Short mmCIF file of C-alpha atoms in Angstrom, two decimals:
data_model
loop_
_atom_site.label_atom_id
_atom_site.label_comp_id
_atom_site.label_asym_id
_atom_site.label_seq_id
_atom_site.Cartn_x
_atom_site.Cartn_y
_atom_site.Cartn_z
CA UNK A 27 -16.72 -3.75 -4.27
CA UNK A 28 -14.24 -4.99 -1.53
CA UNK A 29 -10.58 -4.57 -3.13
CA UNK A 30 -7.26 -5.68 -2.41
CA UNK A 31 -4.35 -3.49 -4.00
CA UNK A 32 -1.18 -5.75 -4.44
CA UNK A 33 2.45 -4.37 -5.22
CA UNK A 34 5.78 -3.84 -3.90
CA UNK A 35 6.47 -0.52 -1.91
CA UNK A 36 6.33 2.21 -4.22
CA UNK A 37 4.57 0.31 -6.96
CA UNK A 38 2.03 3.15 -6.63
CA UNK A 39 -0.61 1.47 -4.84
CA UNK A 40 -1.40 4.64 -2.74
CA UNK A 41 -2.16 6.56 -5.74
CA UNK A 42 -4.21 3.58 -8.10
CA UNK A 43 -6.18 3.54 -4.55
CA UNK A 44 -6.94 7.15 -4.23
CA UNK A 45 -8.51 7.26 -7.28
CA UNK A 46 -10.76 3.87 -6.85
CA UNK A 47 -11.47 5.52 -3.80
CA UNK A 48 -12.77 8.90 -5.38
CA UNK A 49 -14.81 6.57 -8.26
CA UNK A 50 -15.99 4.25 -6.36
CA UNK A 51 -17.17 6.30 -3.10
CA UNK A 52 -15.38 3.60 -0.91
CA UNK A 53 -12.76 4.40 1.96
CA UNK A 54 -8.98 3.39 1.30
CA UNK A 55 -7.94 0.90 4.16
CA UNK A 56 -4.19 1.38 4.35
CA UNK A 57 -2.74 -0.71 7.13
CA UNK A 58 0.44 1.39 6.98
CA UNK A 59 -1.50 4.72 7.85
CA UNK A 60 -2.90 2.85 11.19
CA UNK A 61 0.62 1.87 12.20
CA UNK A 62 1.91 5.44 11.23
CA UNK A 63 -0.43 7.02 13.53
CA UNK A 64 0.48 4.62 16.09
CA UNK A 65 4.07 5.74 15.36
CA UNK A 66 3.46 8.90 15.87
CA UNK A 67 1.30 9.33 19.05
CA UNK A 68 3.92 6.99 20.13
CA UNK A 69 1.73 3.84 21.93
CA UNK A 70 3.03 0.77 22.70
CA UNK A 71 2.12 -0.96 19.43
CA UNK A 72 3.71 2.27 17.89
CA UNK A 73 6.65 1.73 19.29
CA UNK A 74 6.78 -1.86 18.33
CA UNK A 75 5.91 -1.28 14.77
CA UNK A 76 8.53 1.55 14.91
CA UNK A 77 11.24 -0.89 15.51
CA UNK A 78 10.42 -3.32 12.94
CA UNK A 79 9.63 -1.08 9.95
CA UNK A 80 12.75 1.16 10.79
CA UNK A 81 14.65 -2.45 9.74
CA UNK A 82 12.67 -3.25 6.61
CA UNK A 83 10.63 -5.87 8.43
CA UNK A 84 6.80 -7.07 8.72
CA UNK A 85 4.84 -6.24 11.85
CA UNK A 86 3.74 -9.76 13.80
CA UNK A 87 0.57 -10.91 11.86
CA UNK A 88 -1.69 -11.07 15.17
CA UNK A 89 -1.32 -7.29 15.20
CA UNK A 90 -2.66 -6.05 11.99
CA UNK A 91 -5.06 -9.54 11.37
CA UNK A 92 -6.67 -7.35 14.95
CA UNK A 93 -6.62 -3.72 13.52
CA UNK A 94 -7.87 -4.92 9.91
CA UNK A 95 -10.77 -6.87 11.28
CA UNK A 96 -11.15 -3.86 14.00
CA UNK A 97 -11.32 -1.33 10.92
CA UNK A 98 -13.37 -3.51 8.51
CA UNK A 99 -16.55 -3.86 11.02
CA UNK A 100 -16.63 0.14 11.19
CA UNK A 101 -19.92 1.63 9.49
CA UNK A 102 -18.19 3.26 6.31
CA UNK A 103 -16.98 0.08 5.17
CA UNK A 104 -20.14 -1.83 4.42
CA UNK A 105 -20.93 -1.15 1.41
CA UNK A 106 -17.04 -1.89 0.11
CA UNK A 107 -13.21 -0.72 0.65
CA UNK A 108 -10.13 -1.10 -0.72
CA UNK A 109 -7.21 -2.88 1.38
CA UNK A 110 -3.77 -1.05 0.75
CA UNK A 111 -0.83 -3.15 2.55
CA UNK A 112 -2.89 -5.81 3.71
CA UNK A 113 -2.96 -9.12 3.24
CA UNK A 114 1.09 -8.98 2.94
CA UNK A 115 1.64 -13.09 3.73
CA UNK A 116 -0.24 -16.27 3.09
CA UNK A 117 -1.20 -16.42 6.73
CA UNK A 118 -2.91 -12.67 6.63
CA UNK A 119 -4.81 -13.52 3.12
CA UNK A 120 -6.08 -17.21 5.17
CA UNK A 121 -6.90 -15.68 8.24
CA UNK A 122 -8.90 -12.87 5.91
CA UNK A 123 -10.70 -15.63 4.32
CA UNK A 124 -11.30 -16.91 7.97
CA UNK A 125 -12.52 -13.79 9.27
CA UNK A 126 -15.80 -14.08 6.19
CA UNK A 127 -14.31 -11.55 4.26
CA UNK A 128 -15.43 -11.11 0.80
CA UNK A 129 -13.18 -10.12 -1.28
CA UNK A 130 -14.54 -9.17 -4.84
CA UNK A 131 -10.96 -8.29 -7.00
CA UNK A 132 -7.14 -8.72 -6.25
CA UNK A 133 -5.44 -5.72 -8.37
CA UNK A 134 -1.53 -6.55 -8.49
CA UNK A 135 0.36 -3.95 -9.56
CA UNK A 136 3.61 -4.83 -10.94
CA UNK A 137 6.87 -2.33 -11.31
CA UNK A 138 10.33 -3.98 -11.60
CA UNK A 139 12.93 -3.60 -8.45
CA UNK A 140 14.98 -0.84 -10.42
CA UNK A 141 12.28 1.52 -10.92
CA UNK A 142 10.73 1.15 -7.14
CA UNK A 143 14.07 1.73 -6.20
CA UNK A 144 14.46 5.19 -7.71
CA UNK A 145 10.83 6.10 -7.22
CA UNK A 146 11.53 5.23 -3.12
CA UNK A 147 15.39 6.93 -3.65
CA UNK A 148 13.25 10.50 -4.52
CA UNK A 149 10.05 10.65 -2.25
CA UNK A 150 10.02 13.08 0.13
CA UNK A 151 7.62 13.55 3.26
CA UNK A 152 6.53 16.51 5.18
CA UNK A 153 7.52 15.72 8.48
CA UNK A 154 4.44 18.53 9.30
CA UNK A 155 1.31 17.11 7.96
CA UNK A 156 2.38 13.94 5.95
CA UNK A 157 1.95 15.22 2.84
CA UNK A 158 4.21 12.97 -0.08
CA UNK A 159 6.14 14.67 -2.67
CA UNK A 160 9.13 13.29 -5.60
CA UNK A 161 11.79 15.20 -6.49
CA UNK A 162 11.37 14.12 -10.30
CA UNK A 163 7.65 13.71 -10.50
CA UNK A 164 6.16 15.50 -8.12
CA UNK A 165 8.39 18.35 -6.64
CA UNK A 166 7.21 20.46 -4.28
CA UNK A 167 6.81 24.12 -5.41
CA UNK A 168 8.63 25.62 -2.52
CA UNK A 169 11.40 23.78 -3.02
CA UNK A 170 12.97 21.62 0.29
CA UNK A 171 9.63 23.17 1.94
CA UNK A 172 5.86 21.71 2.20
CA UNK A 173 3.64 23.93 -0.45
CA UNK A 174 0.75 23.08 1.92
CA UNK A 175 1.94 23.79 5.15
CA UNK A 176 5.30 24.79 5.10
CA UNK A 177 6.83 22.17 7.00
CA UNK A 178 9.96 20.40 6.26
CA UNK A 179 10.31 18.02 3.74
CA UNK A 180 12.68 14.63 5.41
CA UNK A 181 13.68 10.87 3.49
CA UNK A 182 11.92 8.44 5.67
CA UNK A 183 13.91 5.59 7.28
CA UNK A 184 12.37 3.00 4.87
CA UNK A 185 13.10 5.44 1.90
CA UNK A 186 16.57 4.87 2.51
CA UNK A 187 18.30 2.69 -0.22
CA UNK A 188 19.56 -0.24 1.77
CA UNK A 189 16.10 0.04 3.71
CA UNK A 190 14.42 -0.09 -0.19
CA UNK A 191 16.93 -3.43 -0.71
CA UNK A 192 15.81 -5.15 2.23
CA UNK A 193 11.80 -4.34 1.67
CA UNK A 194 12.21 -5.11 -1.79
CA UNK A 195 13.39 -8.59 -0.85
CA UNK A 196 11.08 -9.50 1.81
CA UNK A 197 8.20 -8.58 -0.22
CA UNK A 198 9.47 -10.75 -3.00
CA UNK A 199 9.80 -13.88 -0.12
CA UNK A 200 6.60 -12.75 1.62
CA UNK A 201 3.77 -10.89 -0.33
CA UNK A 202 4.21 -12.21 -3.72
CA UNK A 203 3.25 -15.83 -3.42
CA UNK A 204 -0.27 -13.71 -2.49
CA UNK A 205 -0.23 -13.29 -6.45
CA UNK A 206 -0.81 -17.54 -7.07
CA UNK A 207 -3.08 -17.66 -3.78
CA UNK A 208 -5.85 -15.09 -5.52
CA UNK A 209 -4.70 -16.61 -9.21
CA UNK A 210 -5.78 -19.71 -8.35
CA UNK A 211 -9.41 -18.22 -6.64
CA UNK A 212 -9.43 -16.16 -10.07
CA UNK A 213 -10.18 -12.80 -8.73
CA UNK A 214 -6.40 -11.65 -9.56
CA UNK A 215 -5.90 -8.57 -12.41
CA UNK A 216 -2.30 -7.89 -13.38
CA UNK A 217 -1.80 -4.35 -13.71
CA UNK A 218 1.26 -3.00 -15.21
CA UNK A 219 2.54 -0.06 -13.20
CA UNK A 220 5.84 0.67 -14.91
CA UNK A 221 4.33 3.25 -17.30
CA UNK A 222 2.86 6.12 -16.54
CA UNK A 223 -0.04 6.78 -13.69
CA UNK A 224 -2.42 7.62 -16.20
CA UNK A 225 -1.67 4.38 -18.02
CA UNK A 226 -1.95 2.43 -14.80
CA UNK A 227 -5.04 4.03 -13.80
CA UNK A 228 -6.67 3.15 -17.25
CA UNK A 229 -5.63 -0.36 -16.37
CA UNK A 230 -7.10 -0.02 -13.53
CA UNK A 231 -10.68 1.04 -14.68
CA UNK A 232 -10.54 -2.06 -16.82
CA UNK A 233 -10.33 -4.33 -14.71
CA UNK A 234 -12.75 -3.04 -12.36
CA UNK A 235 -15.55 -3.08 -15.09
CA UNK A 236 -14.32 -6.64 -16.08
CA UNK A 237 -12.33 -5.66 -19.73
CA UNK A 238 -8.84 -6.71 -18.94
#
């Protein structure tokens, strides 16, 4: 199946997509890993991207419409993926469309602004190997420390609450008209992602084998 996961930031999309991932035996395209690891070995596109995200805004859509349709023609993607972060505008899910992808099922997972904002407020990241952690729901057991490698654990720069506020409200102007765009192809499944991950993942499963 080729997937799109749909949500705010922190709506849990990373997680509903690991486990699709781990059922389904299809790779997890997340467009915001690519730009991270730009980010970090510092390239020119990095440092563009770095500059935009570190101000709660969208990187151009001629970049990632390239990387996407760069990562999508790679072997392990033939026989289905799931797209985490991308489309995020109109323009990205048209120029998807335009590009002869098939895309089987939209999943849009919804969470209201107050409880990304306090999921986002708590996540930690271990500025060693990457590795995500919450303070409420998923604490690290060595405490301000990674558990896997030891490194230390930081708030990113879009973690930050005003940072939250302003990705919260360009994803409302941006990304969620891409809820009516699938609607109206029918290949949209609303997934309610304000309970518990279990509960979401159940969701999830349903909709995959067509019982929503």
């Amino acid at each position: 199946m080729n997937l799109i996961l749909l949500g705010a930031p922190g709506a849990g999309k990373g997680t509903q997509g690991e486990i699709i991932r781990e059922r389904l035996d299809i790779p997890s395209v997340s467009t915001g890993v690519i730009l991270r690891e730009a980010i970090k070995a510092g390239t020119p596109l990095g440092q563009q991207a770095k500059a935009i995200i570190d101000q709660g805004g969208l990187v151009p859509d001629e970049v990632v419409n390239g990387i996407v349709k760069e990562r999508l023609a790679q072997e392990d993607c033939q026989n289905g993926f799931i797209l985490d972060g991308f489309p995020r505008t109109l323009p990205q899910a048209q120029a998807l469309d335009q590009m002869g992808v098939r895309i089987d099922k939209v999943l849009y997972i919804q969470v209201p602004d107050a409880i990304i904002e306090e999921r986002l407020g708590n996540r930690r990241v271990c500025e060693g190997c990457g590795a995500t952690y919450h303070l409420i729901n998923q604490p690290s057991s060595a405490g301000d420390l990674c558990e896997k490698c030891g490194g230390k654990l930081i708030i990113r720069k879009d973690d930050k609450p005003e940072t939250i506020r302003e990705r919260l409200a360009t994803y409302h102007q941006m990304t969620e008209p891409l809820a009516d765009y699938y609607r109206a192809q029918g290949k949209l499944s609303e997934i309610d992602g304000s309970t518990t991950i279990e509960a979401a993942t159940e969701a999830t499963l349903r909709a995959l084998e067509g019982q929503e």
